[in-house]
């Protein structure tokens, strides 16, 4: 799960990481009032969306008076920002964060993530703050410094100190860098983050270190341990298809193809997506319907798949391990009848009571194409989506 910059900064502050003072605003008048309350000669008005690259896209503006802050907010609020991270449709700005301006001497980069290849945390730092780290990695890889932290040992100050000197920081700033990383690392562990990124971490003219931007991703599977983090979810920022799936407890990921998929088991679902590609098609979604797929669940899954107007065919691929294929077949036919399904349906049932299941499909009087093998299912679904089915 992602959160907004203002939420990330509140968390950073809780863990002792220095952040600028700021206030949230949803109208230009609130932004003006926020600038007045902050009372600094310069404030920064920042679009709050779940994507970086806002600065270059016009979503970050400096204001030298409350009136300018109001003006900046009126320009940013309601605009659709297009950045390399928003996707082609962009993201609509509904909130701005008004922050005390900082005088910047230097912009650095700092992030913590988990490096699965070495089974350790990675603390990544660079002198090239403000730029996208992928770009630095491509053009100046020697400017990226990494230390690994063994989970059983934990972070040691000497590691942070070495990283500070790698960045060329003078000793007085290295002394501030060490507790900065400590706070970030404590936050990372305490809240089950998957990634925290401070870009830029600035050195101010008067020698302080401040997190000027903050991006935090949380491990969804650990959210049950952190209701206070789960509460920060912003439904406006989520794919509407995925939001609907979340509400009915289905594991769904929206994709950009035209074959809707309903599969049980994540592994089989992934294999199904691969097979569709292999057969020359393109899936509209990943959907793991889980173990027990009764009529209601199948109906909800169909409805969800059909919310996506690109869908031209649906492929149901169920392996009856614990579930029985005849029950699945009853669920599929009942749901298809109730929804008056109008897109072609290809169904592959394998496993427990598969032949009984297929008989139910054949006797249903519905236009359902049965497939036996995974490849056949892929080929039939691709043909159906192209409108080439017999
Ligand atoms: P992003 O573009 O979405 O990553 O947004 P950032 O929060 O990183 O802001 C983009 C850029 O705006 C930063 O790299 C800074 O150069 C600039 N910026 C942000 N806040 C301030 C500030 O308080 N003072 C000054 N002078 N520049 C700022
Ligand atoms: Mn940034």
PDB file of C-alpha atoms in Angstrom, residues 132-372:
ATOM      1  CA  UNK A 132      15.193   9.533 -10.395  1.00  0.00           C
ATOM      2  CA  UNK A 133      17.453   6.868  -8.967  1.00  0.00           C
ATOM      3  CA  UNK A 134      16.880   4.593 -11.977  1.00  0.00           C
ATOM      4  CA  UNK A 135      18.409   7.296 -14.133  1.00  0.00           C
ATOM      5  CA  UNK A 136      21.421   7.637 -11.821  1.00  0.00           C
ATOM      6  CA  UNK A 137      21.820   3.853 -11.856  1.00  0.00           C
ATOM      7  CA  UNK A 138      21.883   3.900 -15.653  1.00  0.00           C
ATOM      8  CA  UNK A 139      24.197   6.886 -16.164  1.00  0.00           C
ATOM      9  CA  UNK A 140      26.337   7.129 -12.996  1.00  0.00           C
ATOM     10  CA  UNK A 141      26.179   3.801 -11.152  1.00  0.00           C
ATOM     11  CA  UNK A 142      29.343   4.679  -9.214  1.00  0.00           C
ATOM     12  CA  UNK A 143      27.395   7.447  -7.513  1.00  0.00           C
ATOM     13  CA  UNK A 144      25.108   4.954  -5.790  1.00  0.00           C
ATOM     14  CA  UNK A 145      26.321   3.604  -2.455  1.00  0.00           C
ATOM     15  CA  UNK A 146      24.712   0.654  -0.715  1.00  0.00           C
ATOM     16  CA  UNK A 147      25.138  -1.002   2.654  1.00  0.00           C
ATOM     17  CA  UNK A 148      23.400  -4.223   3.569  1.00  0.00           C
ATOM     18  CA  UNK A 149      21.940  -4.875   6.993  1.00  0.00           C
ATOM     19  CA  UNK A 150      21.691  -8.423   8.247  1.00  0.00           C
ATOM     20  CA  UNK A 151      18.263  -8.698   9.953  1.00  0.00           C
ATOM     21  CA  UNK A 152      19.569 -10.675  12.932  1.00  0.00           C
ATOM     22  CA  UNK A 153      22.324  -8.168  13.620  1.00  0.00           C
ATOM     23  CA  UNK A 154      20.391  -4.991  12.882  1.00  0.00           C
ATOM     24  CA  UNK A 155      21.677  -1.625  11.764  1.00  0.00           C
ATOM     25  CA  UNK A 156      25.011  -0.546  13.220  1.00  0.00           C
ATOM     26  CA  UNK A 157      26.026   3.095  13.397  1.00  0.00           C
ATOM     27  CA  UNK A 158      29.336   2.374  11.697  1.00  0.00           C
ATOM     28  CA  UNK A 159      27.402   1.377   8.582  1.00  0.00           C
ATOM     29  CA  UNK A 160      25.572   4.705   8.471  1.00  0.00           C
ATOM     30  CA  UNK A 161      28.818   6.540   9.185  1.00  0.00           C
ATOM     31  CA  UNK A 162      30.560   4.796   6.283  1.00  0.00           C
ATOM     32  CA  UNK A 163      27.662   5.675   4.010  1.00  0.00           C
ATOM     33  CA  UNK A 164      27.845   9.320   5.093  1.00  0.00           C
ATOM     34  CA  UNK A 165      31.551   9.486   4.287  1.00  0.00           C
ATOM     35  CA  UNK A 166      30.895   7.702   0.961  1.00  0.00           C
ATOM     36  CA  UNK A 167      28.611  10.611   0.115  1.00  0.00           C
ATOM     37  CA  UNK A 168      31.405  13.041   0.970  1.00  0.00           C
ATOM     38  CA  UNK A 169      29.577  14.570   3.924  1.00  0.00           C
ATOM     39  CA  UNK A 170      31.696  16.494   6.442  1.00  0.00           C
ATOM     40  CA  UNK A 171      31.899  14.977   9.917  1.00  0.00           C
ATOM     41  CA  UNK A 172      29.353  17.360  11.486  1.00  0.00           C
ATOM     42  CA  UNK A 173      26.758  16.239   8.950  1.00  0.00           C
ATOM     43  CA  UNK A 174      27.721  12.588   9.226  1.00  0.00           C
ATOM     44  CA  UNK A 175      26.838  13.004  12.908  1.00  0.00           C
ATOM     45  CA  UNK A 176      23.327  14.025  11.848  1.00  0.00           C
ATOM     46  CA  UNK A 177      23.124  11.431   9.095  1.00  0.00           C
ATOM     47  CA  UNK A 178      23.517   8.555  11.572  1.00  0.00           C
ATOM     48  CA  UNK A 179      20.363   9.319  13.648  1.00  0.00           C
ATOM     49  CA  UNK A 180      18.516  10.205  10.409  1.00  0.00           C
ATOM     50  CA  UNK A 181      19.100   6.697   9.048  1.00  0.00           C
ATOM     51  CA  UNK A 182      18.361   5.205  12.466  1.00  0.00           C
ATOM     52  CA  UNK A 183      14.919   6.861  12.527  1.00  0.00           C
ATOM     53  CA  UNK A 184      14.191   5.739   9.001  1.00  0.00           C
ATOM     54  CA  UNK A 185      15.278   2.189   9.750  1.00  0.00           C
ATOM     55  CA  UNK A 186      13.206   2.040  12.969  1.00  0.00           C
ATOM     56  CA  UNK A 187      10.169   3.213  10.993  1.00  0.00           C
ATOM     57  CA  UNK A 188      10.856   0.649   8.267  1.00  0.00           C
ATOM     58  CA  UNK A 189      10.841  -2.205  10.771  1.00  0.00           C
ATOM     59  CA  UNK A 190       8.114  -0.971  13.109  1.00  0.00           C
ATOM     60  CA  UNK A 191       5.559  -0.392  10.363  1.00  0.00           C
ATOM     61  CA  UNK A 192       6.470  -3.321   8.084  1.00  0.00           C
ATOM     62  CA  UNK A 193       7.413  -1.085   5.181  1.00  0.00           C
ATOM     63  CA  UNK A 194       8.531  -2.597   1.909  1.00  0.00           C
ATOM     64  CA  UNK A 195      10.295   0.583   0.844  1.00  0.00           C
ATOM     65  CA  UNK A 196      11.015   4.052   2.163  1.00  0.00           C
ATOM     66  CA  UNK A 197      12.558   6.624  -0.119  1.00  0.00           C
ATOM     67  CA  UNK A 198      13.697  10.140   0.729  1.00  0.00           C
ATOM     68  CA  UNK A 199      14.371  12.002  -2.492  1.00  0.00           C
ATOM     69  CA  UNK A 200      15.612  14.576  -1.921  1.00  0.00           C
ATOM     70  CA  UNK A 201      17.147  14.484   1.505  1.00  0.00           C
ATOM     71  CA  UNK A 202      18.424  18.033   1.662  1.00  0.00           C
ATOM     72  CA  UNK A 203      21.318  19.673   3.390  1.00  0.00           C
ATOM     73  CA  UNK A 204      20.086  23.178   4.198  1.00  0.00           C
ATOM     74  CA  UNK A 205      22.178  26.345   3.955  1.00  0.00           C
ATOM     75  CA  UNK A 206      22.504  26.279   7.753  1.00  0.00           C
ATOM     76  CA  UNK A 207      23.726  22.670   7.749  1.00  0.00           C
ATOM     77  CA  UNK A 208      20.628  20.715   8.787  1.00  0.00           C
ATOM     78  CA  UNK A 209      19.471  17.469   7.165  1.00  0.00           C
ATOM     79  CA  UNK A 210      15.778  17.368   6.225  1.00  0.00           C
ATOM     80  CA  UNK A 211      13.530  14.876   4.434  1.00  0.00           C
ATOM     81  CA  UNK A 212      12.086  17.163   1.755  1.00  0.00           C
ATOM     82  CA  UNK A 213      10.150  14.371   0.093  1.00  0.00           C
ATOM     83  CA  UNK A 214       8.992  11.050   1.510  1.00  0.00           C
ATOM     84  CA  UNK A 215       7.643   7.984  -0.175  1.00  0.00           C
ATOM     85  CA  UNK A 216       6.640   4.945   1.859  1.00  0.00           C
ATOM     86  CA  UNK A 217       5.275   1.629   0.653  1.00  0.00           C
ATOM     87  CA  UNK A 218       3.840  -0.838   3.127  1.00  0.00           C
ATOM     88  CA  UNK A 219       3.675  -4.608   2.894  1.00  0.00           C
ATOM     89  CA  UNK A 220      -0.041  -5.316   2.305  1.00  0.00           C
ATOM     90  CA  UNK A 221       0.267  -8.691   3.993  1.00  0.00           C
ATOM     91  CA  UNK A 222       1.320  -7.039   7.242  1.00  0.00           C
ATOM     92  CA  UNK A 223      -1.376  -4.358   7.276  1.00  0.00           C
ATOM     93  CA  UNK A 224      -3.491  -6.387   9.690  1.00  0.00           C
ATOM     94  CA  UNK A 225      -0.847  -5.592  12.300  1.00  0.00           C
ATOM     95  CA  UNK A 226      -1.133  -1.862  11.628  1.00  0.00           C
ATOM     96  CA  UNK A 227      -4.738  -0.650  11.588  1.00  0.00           C
ATOM     97  CA  UNK A 228      -3.435   2.921  11.927  1.00  0.00           C
ATOM     98  CA  UNK A 229      -1.598   2.492   8.598  1.00  0.00           C
ATOM     99  CA  UNK A 230      -4.494   0.712   6.866  1.00  0.00           C
ATOM    100  CA  UNK A 231      -6.590   3.766   7.761  1.00  0.00           C
ATOM    101  CA  UNK A 232      -4.341   5.947   5.604  1.00  0.00           C
ATOM    102  CA  UNK A 233      -5.560   4.215   2.445  1.00  0.00           C
ATOM    103  CA  UNK A 234      -6.887   6.674  -0.134  1.00  0.00           C
ATOM    104  CA  UNK A 235      -9.477   4.972  -2.382  1.00  0.00           C
ATOM    105  CA  UNK A 236      -9.236   7.887  -4.865  1.00  0.00           C
ATOM    106  CA  UNK A 237      -5.710   6.764  -5.692  1.00  0.00           C
ATOM    107  CA  UNK A 238      -6.553   3.140  -6.432  1.00  0.00           C
ATOM    108  CA  UNK A 239      -7.564   1.441  -9.661  1.00  0.00           C
ATOM    109  CA  UNK A 240     -11.400   1.411  -9.413  1.00  0.00           C
ATOM    110  CA  UNK A 241     -11.437  -2.240 -10.526  1.00  0.00           C
ATOM    111  CA  UNK A 242      -9.002  -3.211  -7.782  1.00  0.00           C
ATOM    112  CA  UNK A 243     -10.915  -1.180  -5.231  1.00  0.00           C
ATOM    113  CA  UNK A 244     -14.137  -3.065  -6.055  1.00  0.00           C
ATOM    114  CA  UNK A 245     -12.251  -6.372  -5.793  1.00  0.00           C
ATOM    115  CA  UNK A 246     -10.833  -5.383  -2.456  1.00  0.00           C
ATOM    116  CA  UNK A 247     -14.327  -4.719  -1.135  1.00  0.00           C
ATOM    117  CA  UNK A 248     -15.475  -8.243  -1.986  1.00  0.00           C
ATOM    118  CA  UNK A 249     -12.230  -9.857  -0.902  1.00  0.00           C
ATOM    119  CA  UNK A 250     -11.043 -11.113  -4.283  1.00  0.00           C
ATOM    120  CA  UNK A 251      -7.391 -11.016  -5.298  1.00  0.00           C
ATOM    121  CA  UNK A 252      -7.591  -8.992  -8.524  1.00  0.00           C
ATOM    122  CA  UNK A 253      -4.999  -7.054 -10.490  1.00  0.00           C
ATOM    123  CA  UNK A 254      -6.172  -5.004 -13.453  1.00  0.00           C
ATOM    124  CA  UNK A 255      -4.188  -5.447 -16.667  1.00  0.00           C
ATOM    125  CA  UNK A 256      -4.629  -3.837 -20.069  1.00  0.00           C
ATOM    126  CA  UNK A 257      -5.668  -6.710 -22.344  1.00  0.00           C
ATOM    127  CA  UNK A 258      -9.123  -7.957 -23.351  1.00  0.00           C
ATOM    128  CA  UNK A 259      -9.460 -11.490 -21.970  1.00  0.00           C
ATOM    129  CA  UNK A 260     -11.034 -11.547 -18.529  1.00  0.00           C
ATOM    130  CA  UNK A 261      -9.667 -14.360 -16.372  1.00  0.00           C
ATOM    131  CA  UNK A 262     -11.189 -16.182 -13.427  1.00  0.00           C
ATOM    132  CA  UNK A 263      -8.883 -18.787 -11.980  1.00  0.00           C
ATOM    133  CA  UNK A 264      -8.469 -20.516  -8.625  1.00  0.00           C
ATOM    134  CA  UNK A 265      -5.014 -20.334  -7.109  1.00  0.00           C
ATOM    135  CA  UNK A 266      -2.426 -17.656  -7.754  1.00  0.00           C
ATOM    136  CA  UNK A 267       0.022 -20.025  -9.454  1.00  0.00           C
ATOM    137  CA  UNK A 268      -2.564 -21.330 -11.888  1.00  0.00           C
ATOM    138  CA  UNK A 269      -3.719 -17.761 -12.496  1.00  0.00           C
ATOM    139  CA  UNK A 270      -0.166 -16.710 -13.408  1.00  0.00           C
ATOM    140  CA  UNK A 271       0.214 -19.740 -15.674  1.00  0.00           C
ATOM    141  CA  UNK A 272      -3.078 -18.817 -17.346  1.00  0.00           C
ATOM    142  CA  UNK A 273      -1.841 -15.279 -18.066  1.00  0.00           C
ATOM    143  CA  UNK A 274       1.347 -16.736 -19.536  1.00  0.00           C
ATOM    144  CA  UNK A 275      -0.643 -19.131 -21.688  1.00  0.00           C
ATOM    145  CA  UNK A 276      -2.855 -16.331 -23.031  1.00  0.00           C
ATOM    146  CA  UNK A 277       0.257 -14.411 -24.042  1.00  0.00           C
ATOM    147  CA  UNK A 278       1.771 -17.554 -25.528  1.00  0.00           C
ATOM    148  CA  UNK A 279      -1.353 -18.000 -27.658  1.00  0.00           C
ATOM    149  CA  UNK A 280      -1.060 -14.448 -28.946  1.00  0.00           C
ATOM    150  CA  UNK A 281      -3.629 -12.775 -26.704  1.00  0.00           C
ATOM    151  CA  UNK A 282      -3.576 -10.366 -23.825  1.00  0.00           C
ATOM    152  CA  UNK A 283      -5.239 -10.783 -20.401  1.00  0.00           C
ATOM    153  CA  UNK A 284      -7.473  -8.076 -18.930  1.00  0.00           C
ATOM    154  CA  UNK A 285      -6.778  -9.083 -15.363  1.00  0.00           C
ATOM    155  CA  UNK A 286      -5.332 -11.452 -12.847  1.00  0.00           C
ATOM    156  CA  UNK A 287      -8.032 -12.897 -10.602  1.00  0.00           C
ATOM    157  CA  UNK A 288      -7.558 -15.563  -7.987  1.00  0.00           C
ATOM    158  CA  UNK A 289     -11.043 -16.639  -6.939  1.00  0.00           C
ATOM    159  CA  UNK A 290      -9.621 -18.685  -4.078  1.00  0.00           C
ATOM    160  CA  UNK A 291     -10.655 -22.118  -2.888  1.00  0.00           C
ATOM    161  CA  UNK A 292     -14.445 -22.223  -2.685  1.00  0.00           C
ATOM    162  CA  UNK A 293     -16.021 -20.668  -5.754  1.00  0.00           C
ATOM    163  CA  UNK A 294     -19.788 -20.872  -5.213  1.00  0.00           C
ATOM    164  CA  UNK A 295     -22.418 -19.196  -7.351  1.00  0.00           C
ATOM    165  CA  UNK A 296     -22.302 -15.899  -5.446  1.00  0.00           C
ATOM    166  CA  UNK A 297     -18.544 -15.707  -5.638  1.00  0.00           C
ATOM    167  CA  UNK A 298     -18.489 -16.569  -9.348  1.00  0.00           C
ATOM    168  CA  UNK A 299     -21.178 -13.960  -9.947  1.00  0.00           C
ATOM    169  CA  UNK A 300     -19.207 -11.287  -8.121  1.00  0.00           C
ATOM    170  CA  UNK A 301     -16.086 -12.283 -10.038  1.00  0.00           C
ATOM    171  CA  UNK A 302     -17.914 -12.064 -13.396  1.00  0.00           C
ATOM    172  CA  UNK A 303     -19.349  -8.691 -12.481  1.00  0.00           C
ATOM    173  CA  UNK A 304     -15.907  -7.471 -11.547  1.00  0.00           C
ATOM    174  CA  UNK A 305     -14.368  -8.757 -14.785  1.00  0.00           C
ATOM    175  CA  UNK A 306     -17.147  -7.117 -16.806  1.00  0.00           C
ATOM    176  CA  UNK A 307     -16.670  -3.713 -15.149  1.00  0.00           C
ATOM    177  CA  UNK A 308     -13.677  -3.513 -17.468  1.00  0.00           C
ATOM    178  CA  UNK A 309     -15.129  -2.450 -20.808  1.00  0.00           C
ATOM    179  CA  UNK A 310     -12.148  -3.822 -22.744  1.00  0.00           C
ATOM    180  CA  UNK A 311     -13.163  -7.399 -21.968  1.00  0.00           C
ATOM    181  CA  UNK A 312     -14.125  -9.368 -25.120  1.00  0.00           C
ATOM    182  CA  UNK A 313     -14.061 -12.900 -23.704  1.00  0.00           C
ATOM    183  CA  UNK A 314     -13.831 -14.600 -20.330  1.00  0.00           C
ATOM    184  CA  UNK A 315     -11.659 -17.580 -19.546  1.00  0.00           C
ATOM    185  CA  UNK A 316     -12.547 -19.615 -16.462  1.00  0.00           C
ATOM    186  CA  UNK A 317      -9.782 -21.995 -15.467  1.00  0.00           C
ATOM    187  CA  UNK A 318     -10.469 -24.052 -12.359  1.00  0.00           C
ATOM    188  CA  UNK A 319      -8.560 -26.927 -10.895  1.00  0.00           C
ATOM    189  CA  UNK A 320     -10.787 -28.968  -8.597  1.00  0.00           C
ATOM    190  CA  UNK A 321      -8.470 -29.936  -5.783  1.00  0.00           C
ATOM    191  CA  UNK A 322     -10.490 -29.153  -2.700  1.00  0.00           C
ATOM    192  CA  UNK A 323     -13.439 -27.740  -4.618  1.00  0.00           C
ATOM    193  CA  UNK A 324     -15.546 -30.033  -6.786  1.00  0.00           C
ATOM    194  CA  UNK A 325     -15.799 -29.193 -10.477  1.00  0.00           C
ATOM    195  CA  UNK A 326     -19.517 -30.020 -10.623  1.00  0.00           C
ATOM    196  CA  UNK A 327     -20.202 -27.380  -7.969  1.00  0.00           C
ATOM    197  CA  UNK A 328     -18.056 -24.894  -9.872  1.00  0.00           C
ATOM    198  CA  UNK A 329     -19.944 -25.714 -13.077  1.00  0.00           C
ATOM    199  CA  UNK A 330     -23.246 -25.079 -11.320  1.00  0.00           C
ATOM    200  CA  UNK A 331     -21.909 -21.786 -10.011  1.00  0.00           C
ATOM    201  CA  UNK A 332     -20.655 -20.723 -13.431  1.00  0.00           C
ATOM    202  CA  UNK A 333     -23.865 -21.606 -15.288  1.00  0.00           C
ATOM    203  CA  UNK A 334     -26.119 -20.016 -12.637  1.00  0.00           C
ATOM    204  CA  UNK A 335     -24.044 -16.852 -12.576  1.00  0.00           C
ATOM    205  CA  UNK A 336     -23.893 -16.658 -16.383  1.00  0.00           C
ATOM    206  CA  UNK A 337     -27.692 -17.025 -16.585  1.00  0.00           C
ATOM    207  CA  UNK A 338     -28.405 -14.479 -13.865  1.00  0.00           C
ATOM    208  CA  UNK A 339     -26.043 -11.929 -15.394  1.00  0.00           C
ATOM    209  CA  UNK A 340     -27.217 -12.699 -18.950  1.00  0.00           C
ATOM    210  CA  UNK A 341     -23.571 -12.925 -19.875  1.00  0.00           C
ATOM    211  CA  UNK A 342     -23.041 -11.533 -23.352  1.00  0.00           C
ATOM    212  CA  UNK A 343     -19.313 -12.113 -23.904  1.00  0.00           C
ATOM    213  CA  UNK A 344     -18.068 -15.531 -25.002  1.00  0.00           C
ATOM    214  CA  UNK A 345     -17.138 -17.820 -22.141  1.00  0.00           C
ATOM    215  CA  UNK A 346     -14.406 -20.450 -22.292  1.00  0.00           C
ATOM    216  CA  UNK A 347     -14.280 -22.828 -19.347  1.00  0.00           C
ATOM    217  CA  UNK A 348     -11.642 -25.341 -18.423  1.00  0.00           C
ATOM    218  CA  UNK A 349     -12.366 -27.651 -15.511  1.00  0.00           C
ATOM    219  CA  UNK A 350      -9.877 -30.227 -14.313  1.00  0.00           C
ATOM    220  CA  UNK A 351      -9.625 -32.346 -11.201  1.00  0.00           C
ATOM    221  CA  UNK A 352     -12.293 -33.682  -8.866  1.00  0.00           C
ATOM    222  CA  UNK A 353     -15.572 -34.480 -10.714  1.00  0.00           C
ATOM    223  CA  UNK A 354     -14.339 -32.714 -13.846  1.00  0.00           C
ATOM    224  CA  UNK A 355     -16.388 -34.820 -16.244  1.00  0.00           C
ATOM    225  CA  UNK A 356     -19.570 -34.213 -14.223  1.00  0.00           C
ATOM    226  CA  UNK A 357     -18.740 -30.516 -14.325  1.00  0.00           C
ATOM    227  CA  UNK A 358     -18.293 -30.538 -18.083  1.00  0.00           C
ATOM    228  CA  UNK A 359     -21.612 -32.323 -18.500  1.00  0.00           C
ATOM    229  CA  UNK A 360     -23.356 -29.577 -16.536  1.00  0.00           C
ATOM    230  CA  UNK A 361     -21.788 -26.944 -18.795  1.00  0.00           C
ATOM    231  CA  UNK A 362     -22.789 -28.867 -21.945  1.00  0.00           C
ATOM    232  CA  UNK A 363     -26.386 -29.318 -20.737  1.00  0.00           C
ATOM    233  CA  UNK A 364     -26.807 -25.711 -19.623  1.00  0.00           C
ATOM    234  CA  UNK A 365     -27.992 -24.481 -22.981  1.00  0.00           C
ATOM    235  CA  UNK A 366     -25.526 -21.614 -22.619  1.00  0.00           C
ATOM    236  CA  UNK A 367     -22.938 -20.640 -25.171  1.00  0.00           C
ATOM    237  CA  UNK A 368     -19.992 -22.003 -23.225  1.00  0.00           C
ATOM    238  CA  UNK A 369     -16.924 -23.467 -24.900  1.00  0.00           C
ATOM    239  CA  UNK A 370     -15.307 -26.207 -22.877  1.00  0.00           C
ATOM    240  CA  UNK A 371     -11.552 -26.703 -22.986  1.00  0.00           C
ATOM    241  CA  UNK A 372      -9.559 -29.666 -21.750  1.00  0.00           C
TER     242      UNK A 372
END
